[in-house]
XYZ file of C-alpha atoms in Angstrom:
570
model
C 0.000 0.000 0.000
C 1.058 3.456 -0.943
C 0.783 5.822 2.160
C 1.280 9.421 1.226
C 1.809 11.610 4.339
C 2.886 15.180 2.835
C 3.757 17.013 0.211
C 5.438 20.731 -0.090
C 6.108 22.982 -2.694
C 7.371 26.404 -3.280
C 7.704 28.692 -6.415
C 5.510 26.213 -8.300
C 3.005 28.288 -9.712
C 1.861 31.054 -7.877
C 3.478 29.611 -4.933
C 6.370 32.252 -3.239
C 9.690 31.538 -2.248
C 8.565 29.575 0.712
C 7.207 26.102 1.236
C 3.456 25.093 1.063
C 2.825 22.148 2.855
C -0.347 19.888 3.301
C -0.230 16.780 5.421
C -2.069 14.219 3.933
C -2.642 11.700 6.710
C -3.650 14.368 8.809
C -7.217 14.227 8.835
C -9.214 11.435 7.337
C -11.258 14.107 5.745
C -10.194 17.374 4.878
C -11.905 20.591 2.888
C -9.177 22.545 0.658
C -11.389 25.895 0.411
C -10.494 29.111 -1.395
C -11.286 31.696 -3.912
C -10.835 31.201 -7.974
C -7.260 31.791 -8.370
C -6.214 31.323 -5.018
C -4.119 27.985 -5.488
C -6.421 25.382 -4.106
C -6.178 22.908 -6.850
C -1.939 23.496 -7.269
C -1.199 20.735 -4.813
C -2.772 18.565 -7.821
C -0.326 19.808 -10.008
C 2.636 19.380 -7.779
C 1.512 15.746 -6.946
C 1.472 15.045 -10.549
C 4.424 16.627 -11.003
C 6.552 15.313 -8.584
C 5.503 11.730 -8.873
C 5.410 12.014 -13.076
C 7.107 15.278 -13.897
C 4.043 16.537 -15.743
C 1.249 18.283 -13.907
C -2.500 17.330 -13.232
C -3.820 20.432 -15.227
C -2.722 21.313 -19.153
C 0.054 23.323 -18.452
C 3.128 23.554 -20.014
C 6.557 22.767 -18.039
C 7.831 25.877 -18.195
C 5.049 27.728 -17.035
C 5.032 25.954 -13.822
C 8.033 27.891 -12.057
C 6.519 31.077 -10.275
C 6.643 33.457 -12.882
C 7.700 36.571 -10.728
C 10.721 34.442 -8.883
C 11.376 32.221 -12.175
C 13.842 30.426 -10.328
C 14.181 27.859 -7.471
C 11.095 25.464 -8.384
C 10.830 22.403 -5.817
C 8.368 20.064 -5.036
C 8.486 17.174 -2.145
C 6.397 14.314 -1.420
C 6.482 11.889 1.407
C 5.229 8.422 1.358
C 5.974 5.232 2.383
C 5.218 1.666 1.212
C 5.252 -1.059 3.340
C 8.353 -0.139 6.072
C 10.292 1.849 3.324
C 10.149 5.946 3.805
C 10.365 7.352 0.815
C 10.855 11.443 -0.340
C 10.879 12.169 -4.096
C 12.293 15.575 -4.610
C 11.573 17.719 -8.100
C 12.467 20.333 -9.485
C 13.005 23.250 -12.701
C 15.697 25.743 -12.938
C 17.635 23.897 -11.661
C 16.795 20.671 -12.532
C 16.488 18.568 -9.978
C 15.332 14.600 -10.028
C 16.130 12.825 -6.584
C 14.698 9.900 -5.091
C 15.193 8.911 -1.512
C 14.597 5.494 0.069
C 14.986 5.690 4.044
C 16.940 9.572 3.977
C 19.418 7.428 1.296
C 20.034 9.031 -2.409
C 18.703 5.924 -5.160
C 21.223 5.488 -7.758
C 21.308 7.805 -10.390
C 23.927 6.350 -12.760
C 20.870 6.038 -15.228
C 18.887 8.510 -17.588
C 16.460 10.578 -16.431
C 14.026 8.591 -17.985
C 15.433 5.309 -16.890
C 15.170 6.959 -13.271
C 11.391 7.927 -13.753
C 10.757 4.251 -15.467
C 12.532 2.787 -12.183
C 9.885 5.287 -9.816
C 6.941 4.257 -11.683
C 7.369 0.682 -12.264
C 9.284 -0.440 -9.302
C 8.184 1.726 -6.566
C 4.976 3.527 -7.380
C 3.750 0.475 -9.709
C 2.077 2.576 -11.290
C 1.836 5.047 -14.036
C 0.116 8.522 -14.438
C -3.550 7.766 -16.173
C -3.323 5.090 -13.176
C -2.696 7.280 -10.902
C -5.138 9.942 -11.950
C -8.053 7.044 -12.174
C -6.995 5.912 -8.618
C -6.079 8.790 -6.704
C -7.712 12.584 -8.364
C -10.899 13.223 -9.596
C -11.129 16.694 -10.800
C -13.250 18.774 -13.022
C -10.518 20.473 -15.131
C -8.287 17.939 -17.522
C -9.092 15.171 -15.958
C -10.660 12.381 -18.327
C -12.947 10.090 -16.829
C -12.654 5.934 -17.473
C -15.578 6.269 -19.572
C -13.774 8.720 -21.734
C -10.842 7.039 -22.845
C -9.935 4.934 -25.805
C -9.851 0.688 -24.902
C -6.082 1.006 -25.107
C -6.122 3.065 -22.056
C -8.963 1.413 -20.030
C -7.372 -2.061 -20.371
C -3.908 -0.231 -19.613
C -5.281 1.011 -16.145
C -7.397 -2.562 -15.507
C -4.633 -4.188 -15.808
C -2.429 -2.070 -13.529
C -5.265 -2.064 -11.102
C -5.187 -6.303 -11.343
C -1.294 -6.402 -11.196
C -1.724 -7.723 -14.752
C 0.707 -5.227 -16.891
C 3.474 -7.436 -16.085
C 2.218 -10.065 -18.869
C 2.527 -6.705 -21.204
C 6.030 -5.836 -19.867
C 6.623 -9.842 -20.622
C 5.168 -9.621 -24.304
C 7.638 -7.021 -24.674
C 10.459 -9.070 -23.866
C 9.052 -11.624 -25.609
C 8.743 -9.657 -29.011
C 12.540 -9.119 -28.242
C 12.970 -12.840 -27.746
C 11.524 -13.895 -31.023
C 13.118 -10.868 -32.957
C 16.622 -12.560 -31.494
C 15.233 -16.291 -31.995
C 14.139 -15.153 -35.219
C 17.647 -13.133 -36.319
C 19.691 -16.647 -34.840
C 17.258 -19.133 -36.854
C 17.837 -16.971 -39.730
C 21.869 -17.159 -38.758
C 21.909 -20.653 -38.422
C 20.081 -21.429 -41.670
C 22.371 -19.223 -43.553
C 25.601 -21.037 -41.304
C 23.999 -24.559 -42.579
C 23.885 -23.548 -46.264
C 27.594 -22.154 -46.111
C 28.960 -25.692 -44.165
C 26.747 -28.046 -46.290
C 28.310 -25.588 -49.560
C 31.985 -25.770 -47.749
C 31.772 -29.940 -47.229
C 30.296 -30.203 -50.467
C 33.284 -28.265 -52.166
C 36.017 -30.050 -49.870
C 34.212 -33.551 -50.743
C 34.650 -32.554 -54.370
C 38.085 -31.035 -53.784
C 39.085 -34.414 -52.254
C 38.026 -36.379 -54.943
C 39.756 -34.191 -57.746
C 42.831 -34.779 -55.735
C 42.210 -38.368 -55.514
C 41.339 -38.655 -59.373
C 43.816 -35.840 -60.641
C 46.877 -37.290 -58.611
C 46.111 -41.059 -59.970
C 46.131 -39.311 -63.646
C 49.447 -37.235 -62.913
C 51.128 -40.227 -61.685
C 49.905 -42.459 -64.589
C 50.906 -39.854 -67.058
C 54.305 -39.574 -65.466
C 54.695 -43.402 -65.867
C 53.850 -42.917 -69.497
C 56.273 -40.384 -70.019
C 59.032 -41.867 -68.218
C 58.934 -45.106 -70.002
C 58.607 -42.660 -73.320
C 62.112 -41.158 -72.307
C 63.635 -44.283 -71.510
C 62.867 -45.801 -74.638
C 63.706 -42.800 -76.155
C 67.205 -43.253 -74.479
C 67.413 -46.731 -75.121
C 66.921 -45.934 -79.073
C 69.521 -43.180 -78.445
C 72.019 -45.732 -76.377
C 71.444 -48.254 -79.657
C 72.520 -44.842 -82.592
C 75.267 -43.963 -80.370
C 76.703 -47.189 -80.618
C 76.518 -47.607 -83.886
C 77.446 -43.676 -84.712
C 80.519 -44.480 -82.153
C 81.391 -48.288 -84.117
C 81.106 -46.352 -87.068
C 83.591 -43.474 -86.082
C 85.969 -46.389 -85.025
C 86.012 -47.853 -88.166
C 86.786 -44.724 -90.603
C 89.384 -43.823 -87.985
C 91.210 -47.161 -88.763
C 90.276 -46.428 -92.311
C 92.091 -43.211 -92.528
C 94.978 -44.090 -89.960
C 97.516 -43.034 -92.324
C 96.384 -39.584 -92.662
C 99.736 -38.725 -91.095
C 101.987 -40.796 -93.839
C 100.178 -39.153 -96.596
C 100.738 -35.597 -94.678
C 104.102 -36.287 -94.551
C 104.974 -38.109 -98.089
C 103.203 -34.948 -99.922
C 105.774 -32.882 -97.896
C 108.944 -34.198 -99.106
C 107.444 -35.047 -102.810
C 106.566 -31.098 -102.493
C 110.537 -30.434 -101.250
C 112.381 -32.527 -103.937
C 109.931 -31.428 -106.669
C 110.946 -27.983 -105.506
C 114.901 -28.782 -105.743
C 114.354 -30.573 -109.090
C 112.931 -27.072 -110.065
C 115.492 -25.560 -108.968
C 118.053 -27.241 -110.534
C 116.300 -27.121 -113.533
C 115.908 -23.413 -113.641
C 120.151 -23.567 -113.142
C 120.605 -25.766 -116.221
C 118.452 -23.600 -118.186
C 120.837 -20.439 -116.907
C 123.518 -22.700 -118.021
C 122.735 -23.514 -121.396
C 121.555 -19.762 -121.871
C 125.473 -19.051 -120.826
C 127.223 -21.430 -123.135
C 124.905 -20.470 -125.656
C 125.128 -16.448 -125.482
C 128.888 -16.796 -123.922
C 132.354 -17.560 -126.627
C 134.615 -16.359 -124.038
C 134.874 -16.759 -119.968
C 133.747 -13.928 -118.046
C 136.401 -14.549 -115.066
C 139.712 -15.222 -117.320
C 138.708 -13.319 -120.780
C 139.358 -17.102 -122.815
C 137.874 -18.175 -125.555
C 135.314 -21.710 -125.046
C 135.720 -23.935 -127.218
C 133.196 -24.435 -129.689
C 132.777 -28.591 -128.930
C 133.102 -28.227 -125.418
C 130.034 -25.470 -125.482
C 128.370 -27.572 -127.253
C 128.844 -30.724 -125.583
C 128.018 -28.751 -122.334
C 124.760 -27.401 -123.488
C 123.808 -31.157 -124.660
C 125.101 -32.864 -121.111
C 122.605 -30.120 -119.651
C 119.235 -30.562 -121.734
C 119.912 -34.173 -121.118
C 119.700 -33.547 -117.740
C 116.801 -30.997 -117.899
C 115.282 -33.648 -119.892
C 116.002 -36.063 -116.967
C 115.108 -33.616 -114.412
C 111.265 -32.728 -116.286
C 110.553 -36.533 -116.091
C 111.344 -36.995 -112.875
C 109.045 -33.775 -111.751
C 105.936 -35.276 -114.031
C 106.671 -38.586 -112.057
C 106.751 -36.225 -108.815
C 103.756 -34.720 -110.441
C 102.128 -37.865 -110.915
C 102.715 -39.081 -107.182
C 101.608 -36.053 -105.537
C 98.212 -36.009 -107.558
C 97.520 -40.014 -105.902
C 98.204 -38.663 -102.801
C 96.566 -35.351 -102.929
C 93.387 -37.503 -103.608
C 93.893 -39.994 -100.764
C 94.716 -36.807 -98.437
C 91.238 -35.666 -99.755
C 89.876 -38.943 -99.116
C 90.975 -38.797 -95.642
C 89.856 -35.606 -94.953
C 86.157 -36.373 -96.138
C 86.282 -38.688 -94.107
C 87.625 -37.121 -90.740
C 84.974 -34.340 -91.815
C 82.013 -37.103 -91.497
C 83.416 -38.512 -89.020
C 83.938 -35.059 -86.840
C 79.667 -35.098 -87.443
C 79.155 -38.309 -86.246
C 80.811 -37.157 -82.785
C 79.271 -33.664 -82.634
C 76.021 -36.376 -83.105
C 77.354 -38.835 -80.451
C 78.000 -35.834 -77.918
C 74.037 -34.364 -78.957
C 73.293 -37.834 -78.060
C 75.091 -37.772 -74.569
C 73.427 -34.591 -73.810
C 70.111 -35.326 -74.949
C 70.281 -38.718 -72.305
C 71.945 -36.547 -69.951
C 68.648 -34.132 -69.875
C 66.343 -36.458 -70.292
C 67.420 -38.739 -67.240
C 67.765 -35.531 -65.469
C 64.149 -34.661 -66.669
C 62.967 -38.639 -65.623
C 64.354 -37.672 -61.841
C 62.007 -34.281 -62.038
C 59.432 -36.596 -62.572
C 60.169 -39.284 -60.446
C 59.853 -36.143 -57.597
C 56.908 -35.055 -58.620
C 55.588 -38.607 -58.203
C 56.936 -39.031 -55.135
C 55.503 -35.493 -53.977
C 52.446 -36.991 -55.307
C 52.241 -39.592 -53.052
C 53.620 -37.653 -49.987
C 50.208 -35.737 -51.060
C 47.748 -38.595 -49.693
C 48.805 -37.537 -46.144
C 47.592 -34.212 -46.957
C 44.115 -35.782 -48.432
C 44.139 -37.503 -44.937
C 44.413 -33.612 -43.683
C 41.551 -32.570 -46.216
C 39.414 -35.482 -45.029
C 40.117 -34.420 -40.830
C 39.171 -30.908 -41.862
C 35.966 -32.349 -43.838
C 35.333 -34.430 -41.122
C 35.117 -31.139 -38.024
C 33.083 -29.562 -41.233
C 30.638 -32.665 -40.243
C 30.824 -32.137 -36.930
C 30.548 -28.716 -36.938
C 27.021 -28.943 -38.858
C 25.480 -31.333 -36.952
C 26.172 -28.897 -34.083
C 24.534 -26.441 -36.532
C 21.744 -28.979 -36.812
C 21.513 -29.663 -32.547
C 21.170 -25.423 -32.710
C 18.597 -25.621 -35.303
C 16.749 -27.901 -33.740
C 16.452 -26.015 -30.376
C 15.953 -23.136 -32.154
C 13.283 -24.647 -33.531
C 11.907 -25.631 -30.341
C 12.700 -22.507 -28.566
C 10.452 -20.738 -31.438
C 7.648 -22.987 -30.399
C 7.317 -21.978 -27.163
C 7.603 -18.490 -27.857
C 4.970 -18.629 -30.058
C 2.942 -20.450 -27.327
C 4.446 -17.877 -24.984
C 3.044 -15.422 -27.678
C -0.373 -16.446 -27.508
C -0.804 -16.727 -23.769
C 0.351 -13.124 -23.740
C -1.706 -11.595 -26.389
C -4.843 -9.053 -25.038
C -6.863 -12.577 -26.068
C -4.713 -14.621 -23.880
C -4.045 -15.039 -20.224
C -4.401 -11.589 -19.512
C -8.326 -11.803 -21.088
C -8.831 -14.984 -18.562
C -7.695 -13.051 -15.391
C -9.680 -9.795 -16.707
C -12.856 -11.956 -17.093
C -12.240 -13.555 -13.493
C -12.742 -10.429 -12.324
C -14.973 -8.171 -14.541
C -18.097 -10.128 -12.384
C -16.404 -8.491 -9.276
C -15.912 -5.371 -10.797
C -19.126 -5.087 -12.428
C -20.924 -6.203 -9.184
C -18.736 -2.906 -6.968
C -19.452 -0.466 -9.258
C -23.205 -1.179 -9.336
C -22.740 -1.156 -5.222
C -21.881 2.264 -5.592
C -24.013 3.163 -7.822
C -26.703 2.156 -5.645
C -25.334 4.317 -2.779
C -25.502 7.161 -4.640
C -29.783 6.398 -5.157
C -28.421 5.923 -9.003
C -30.056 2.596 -9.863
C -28.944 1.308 -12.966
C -27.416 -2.256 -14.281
C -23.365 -1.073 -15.334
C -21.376 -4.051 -17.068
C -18.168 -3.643 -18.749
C -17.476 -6.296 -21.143
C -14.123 -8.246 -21.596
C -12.974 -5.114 -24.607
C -14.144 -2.841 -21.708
C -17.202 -1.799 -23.372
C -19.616 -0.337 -21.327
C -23.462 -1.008 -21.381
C -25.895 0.362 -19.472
C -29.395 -0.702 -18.336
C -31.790 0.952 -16.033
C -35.106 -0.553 -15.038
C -36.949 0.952 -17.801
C -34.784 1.585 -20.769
C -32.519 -0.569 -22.249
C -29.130 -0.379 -23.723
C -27.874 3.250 -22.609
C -24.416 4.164 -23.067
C -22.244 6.534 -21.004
C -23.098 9.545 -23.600
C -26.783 9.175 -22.793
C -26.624 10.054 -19.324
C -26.830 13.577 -17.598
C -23.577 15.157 -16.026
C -24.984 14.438 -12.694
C -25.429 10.965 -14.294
C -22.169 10.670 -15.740
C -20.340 12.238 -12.531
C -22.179 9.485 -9.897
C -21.050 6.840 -12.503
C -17.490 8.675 -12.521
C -16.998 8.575 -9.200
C -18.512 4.607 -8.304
C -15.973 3.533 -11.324
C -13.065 5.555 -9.366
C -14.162 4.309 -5.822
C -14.214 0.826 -7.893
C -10.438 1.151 -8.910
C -9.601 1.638 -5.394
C -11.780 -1.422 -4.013
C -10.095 -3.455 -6.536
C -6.750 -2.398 -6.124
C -7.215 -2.967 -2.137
C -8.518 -6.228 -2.964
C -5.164 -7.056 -4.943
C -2.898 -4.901 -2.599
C -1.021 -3.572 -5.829
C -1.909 -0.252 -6.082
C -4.244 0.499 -3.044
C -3.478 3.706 -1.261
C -4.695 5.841 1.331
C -4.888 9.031 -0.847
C -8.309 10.285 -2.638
C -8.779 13.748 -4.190
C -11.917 15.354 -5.638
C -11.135 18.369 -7.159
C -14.487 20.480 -7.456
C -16.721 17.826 -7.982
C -19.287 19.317 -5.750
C -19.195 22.420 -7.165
C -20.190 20.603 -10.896
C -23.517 18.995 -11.752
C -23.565 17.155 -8.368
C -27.368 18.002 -6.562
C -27.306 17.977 -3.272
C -28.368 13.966 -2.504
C -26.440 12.961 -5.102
C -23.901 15.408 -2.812
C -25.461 13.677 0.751
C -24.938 9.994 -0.923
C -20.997 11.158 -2.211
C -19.939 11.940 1.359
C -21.895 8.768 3.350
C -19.746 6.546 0.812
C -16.482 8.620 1.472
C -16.833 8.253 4.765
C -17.340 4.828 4.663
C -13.681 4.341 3.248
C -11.621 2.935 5.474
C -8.195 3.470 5.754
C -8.407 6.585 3.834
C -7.616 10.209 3.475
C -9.696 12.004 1.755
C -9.200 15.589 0.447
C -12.370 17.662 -1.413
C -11.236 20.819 -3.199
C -14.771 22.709 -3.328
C -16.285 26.553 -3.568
C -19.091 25.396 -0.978
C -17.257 25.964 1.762
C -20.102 27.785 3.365
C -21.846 24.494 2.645
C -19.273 21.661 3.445
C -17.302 22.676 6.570
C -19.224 21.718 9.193
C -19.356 17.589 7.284
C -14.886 17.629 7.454
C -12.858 17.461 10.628
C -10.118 19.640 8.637
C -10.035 22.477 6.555
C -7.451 24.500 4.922
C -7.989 27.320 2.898
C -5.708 29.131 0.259
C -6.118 32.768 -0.371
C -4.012 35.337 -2.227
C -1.619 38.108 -1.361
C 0.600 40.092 -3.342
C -0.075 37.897 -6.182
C 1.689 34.768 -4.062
C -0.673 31.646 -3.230
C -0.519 30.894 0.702
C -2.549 28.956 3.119
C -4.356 30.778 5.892
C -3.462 30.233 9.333
């Protein structure tokens, strides 16, 4: 239960620089009295305000600090639920937000609006058009149950039954299935990328399987190629090298020849020399009668017997050189011979050595391959890796499938979960357990105030309304003294209820004016015999009549006016 005791306030409205208190558990009824303008109906606005941060009335924030001070706005209230004391403290200019549980400061590490969430839903349990249904009834802005949208009645019903937690739980659950939904949506695209990944490292296994059997078959094939290849190459070299062997015996005597043709060449070259000396000779005796060196005279015979000794000799001398002629032409053509042959037989080597080198690379090309088949077959250990990785890629989506599945599962409750919390749901089955009980106070009340009609709200809080000769009224059909007795037997309902459910109940009930509307004066004589039937309860009536209503409160306070600045009278 939510005891208020007191609240204060100063430069709030046309409130001075000093504090205006009212105790609220000071009187279980008290008359707030005072002249238009005077400030009676503030302390409506300052509750609001303090407890919500907005005021009862339509006024704008601003406009609630005391617009000749403009400055030092506070409000305090006092209250207490169960054996905590608690003193909210607000104010404007400067901003000020406190809350205080037994004289000690709540955290205020969180927003302001966090810290107002925290007031209303952990401490207060309650919001403002709960609070206002509950607690005020005025004349000004305040809208009656009958008045607001089904949003807002079911909002306050279901504070009043303790109820709003299944909406504060739908909430969490729409959070739920948005992060079930964004995870299911996760895992499905996780699946499709692992069952994509094992089905390319399956077929990337099996093209290594299939490519490195091909490779190492084609390697075979191409090694016994070059073999053979050498082998035919082993088999020409031979032969080129048998061949080479033979022509070398052939021509063996390339050296004889060399050297025969050399000393033909010298003595054909003396034998031309010594013919080119006869010939100088026989020109001599021929040309010559007389010596040179002595001056005597050669003898005819003996010149000419000279000159005939010396052509015999020429003679001798030119057959031998066509002989030399003859012998150096044989072996001119053998030396040719040879050399033909030491020619071929130089191209049969520079063949042989192509031959070397061509087995030479090619066995050096066989042992490339031979290491590439080898690497090959080192490879199968890293298939064996392929196949462990393949093999956590299985693992890995059944665990994808296990999440899936719970998912899955998860999803299925919270659409059960979603159900039972829908307005149709479990919230509808505890609303119709006790819209019998509800319907039966308010008609209670309504009988109390001599207003004898059959009120039933339906489970979309629809109202309808029958009295004992007409059928099927609504709330619009009524009178305002009609509509005000109905008003107040819904609000006094909200408060039975909320007793009845300890969630909301409190001791604090305002009417603001309502005498001084449409009330007549038994509807006015049945409104105070029910107040002061309320147990447990403080009751405040802000009215005109004070003329009227003093003598039926124990307490009165009344506000008046001076220099412009709202005060109570002492």
């Amino acid at each position: 239960m939510i005891y208020f005791k007191s609240i204060r306030w100063k430069n709030f409205l046309s409130t001075g620089n000093y504090f205006t208190e009212i105790k609220f558990n000071l009187s279980p009824n008290t008359l707030v009295v005072g002249t238009n303008g005077s400030g009676k109906s503030t302390m409506l606005d300052a509750l609001c305000f303090v407890l919500f941060g907005k005021p009862f009335r339509n006024i704008n924030k601003p406009q609630l600090v005391n617009s000749i001070n403009q400055k030092d706005c506070v409000v305090e209230c006092e209250f207490s639920i169960g054996k905590n004391e608690y003193r909210i403290v607000r104010g404007i200019k400067p901003t000020i937000f406190e809350i205080y549980c037994k004289n000690e400061l709540v955290n205020q590490d969180s927003a302001s609006r966090d810290y107002q969430e925290y007031l209303e839903k952990f401490i207060l349990k309650l919001n403002y058009k709960s609070f206002t249904q509950i607690v005020i009834l005025g004349s000004a802005s305040f809208i009656p149950f009958m008045q607001l949208s089904a949003a807002d009645r079911r909002t306050i019903i279901e504070d009043l039954l303790d109820i709003s937690v299944f909406s504060s739980m739908n909430v969490l659950l729409k959070d739920r299935i948005l992060v079930n939904k964004e995870k299911i949506g996760v895992n499905k695209q996780e699946i499709e990328l692992k069952n994509s990944t094992i089905e390319l490292q399956s077929s990337h296994i099996d093209k290594l399987k299939e490519n490195d059997q091909e490779l190492i078959k084609k390697y075979d094939d191409e090694i016994k190629k070059h073999n053979s290849n050498i082998k035919k190459i082993h088999r020409e070299t031979i032969k080129l090298t048998n061949e080479c062997e033979l022509i070398g015996k052939d021509i063996s005597d390339k050296i004889d020849v060399e050297n025969k043709l050399k000393n033909i060449s010298k003595i054909e070259s003396k034998i031309e020399d010594n013919v080119s000396k006869y010939r100088k000779d026989i020109n001599f005796f021929q040309h010559n009668e007389n010596c040179p060196t002595c001056r005597q005279e050669i003898a005819f015979e003996f010149r000419e017997q000279q000159i005939k000794t010396i052509e015999e000799k020429i003679t001798e001398s030119n057959e031998g050189l066509a002989k030399i002629e003859q012998t150096i032409i044989e072996e001119q053509k053998r030396l040719n011979i040879i050399l033909e042959k030491q020619k071929y037989t130089q191209n049969l080597q520079m063949k042989i050595v192509t031959n070397n080198t061509t087995v030479s690379e090619t066995q050096k090309f066989i042992m490339n391959i031979r290491e590439k088949i080898s690497d090959l077959k080192k490879e199968n250990n890293s298939i064996e890796s392929v196949k462990n990785k393949l093999k956590i890629m299985q693992n890995e989506l059944l665990e994808l499938e296990k999440e899936k599945k719970k998912l899955i599962e998860e999803k299925s409750y919270l659409d059960v979960a979603t159900h039972m919390l829908k307005d149709t749901g479990i919230k509808t089955k505890i609303i119709k357990q006790y819209l019998p009980i509800i319907n039966k106070v308010v008609n209670k009340y309504l009988s109390s105030f001599d207003f004898f009609v059959n009120f039933n709200l339906d489970e979309s809080f629809k109202e309808s309304i029958k009295s004992r000769y007409r059928d099927d009224f609504s709330y619009s059909s009524f009178s305002e003294g009609e509509k005000m007795r109905i008003d107040l037997s819904l609000m006094l309902t909200w408060r039975t209820v909320a007793k009845l459910k300890n969630s909301v109940n409190t001791n604090l009930l305002i009417l603001d004016e309502i005498f001084d509307s449409s009330m007549d004066n038994s509807g006015t004589e049945y409104l105070l015999t029910t107040l002061n039937s309320l147990e447990n309860a403080n009751i405040i009536v802000i009215s005109h009549k004070g003329d009227i209503l003093q003598d039926k409160f124990r307490n009165v306070i009344k506000f008046q006016k001076i220099n412009n600045f709202s005060r109570i009278q002492k």
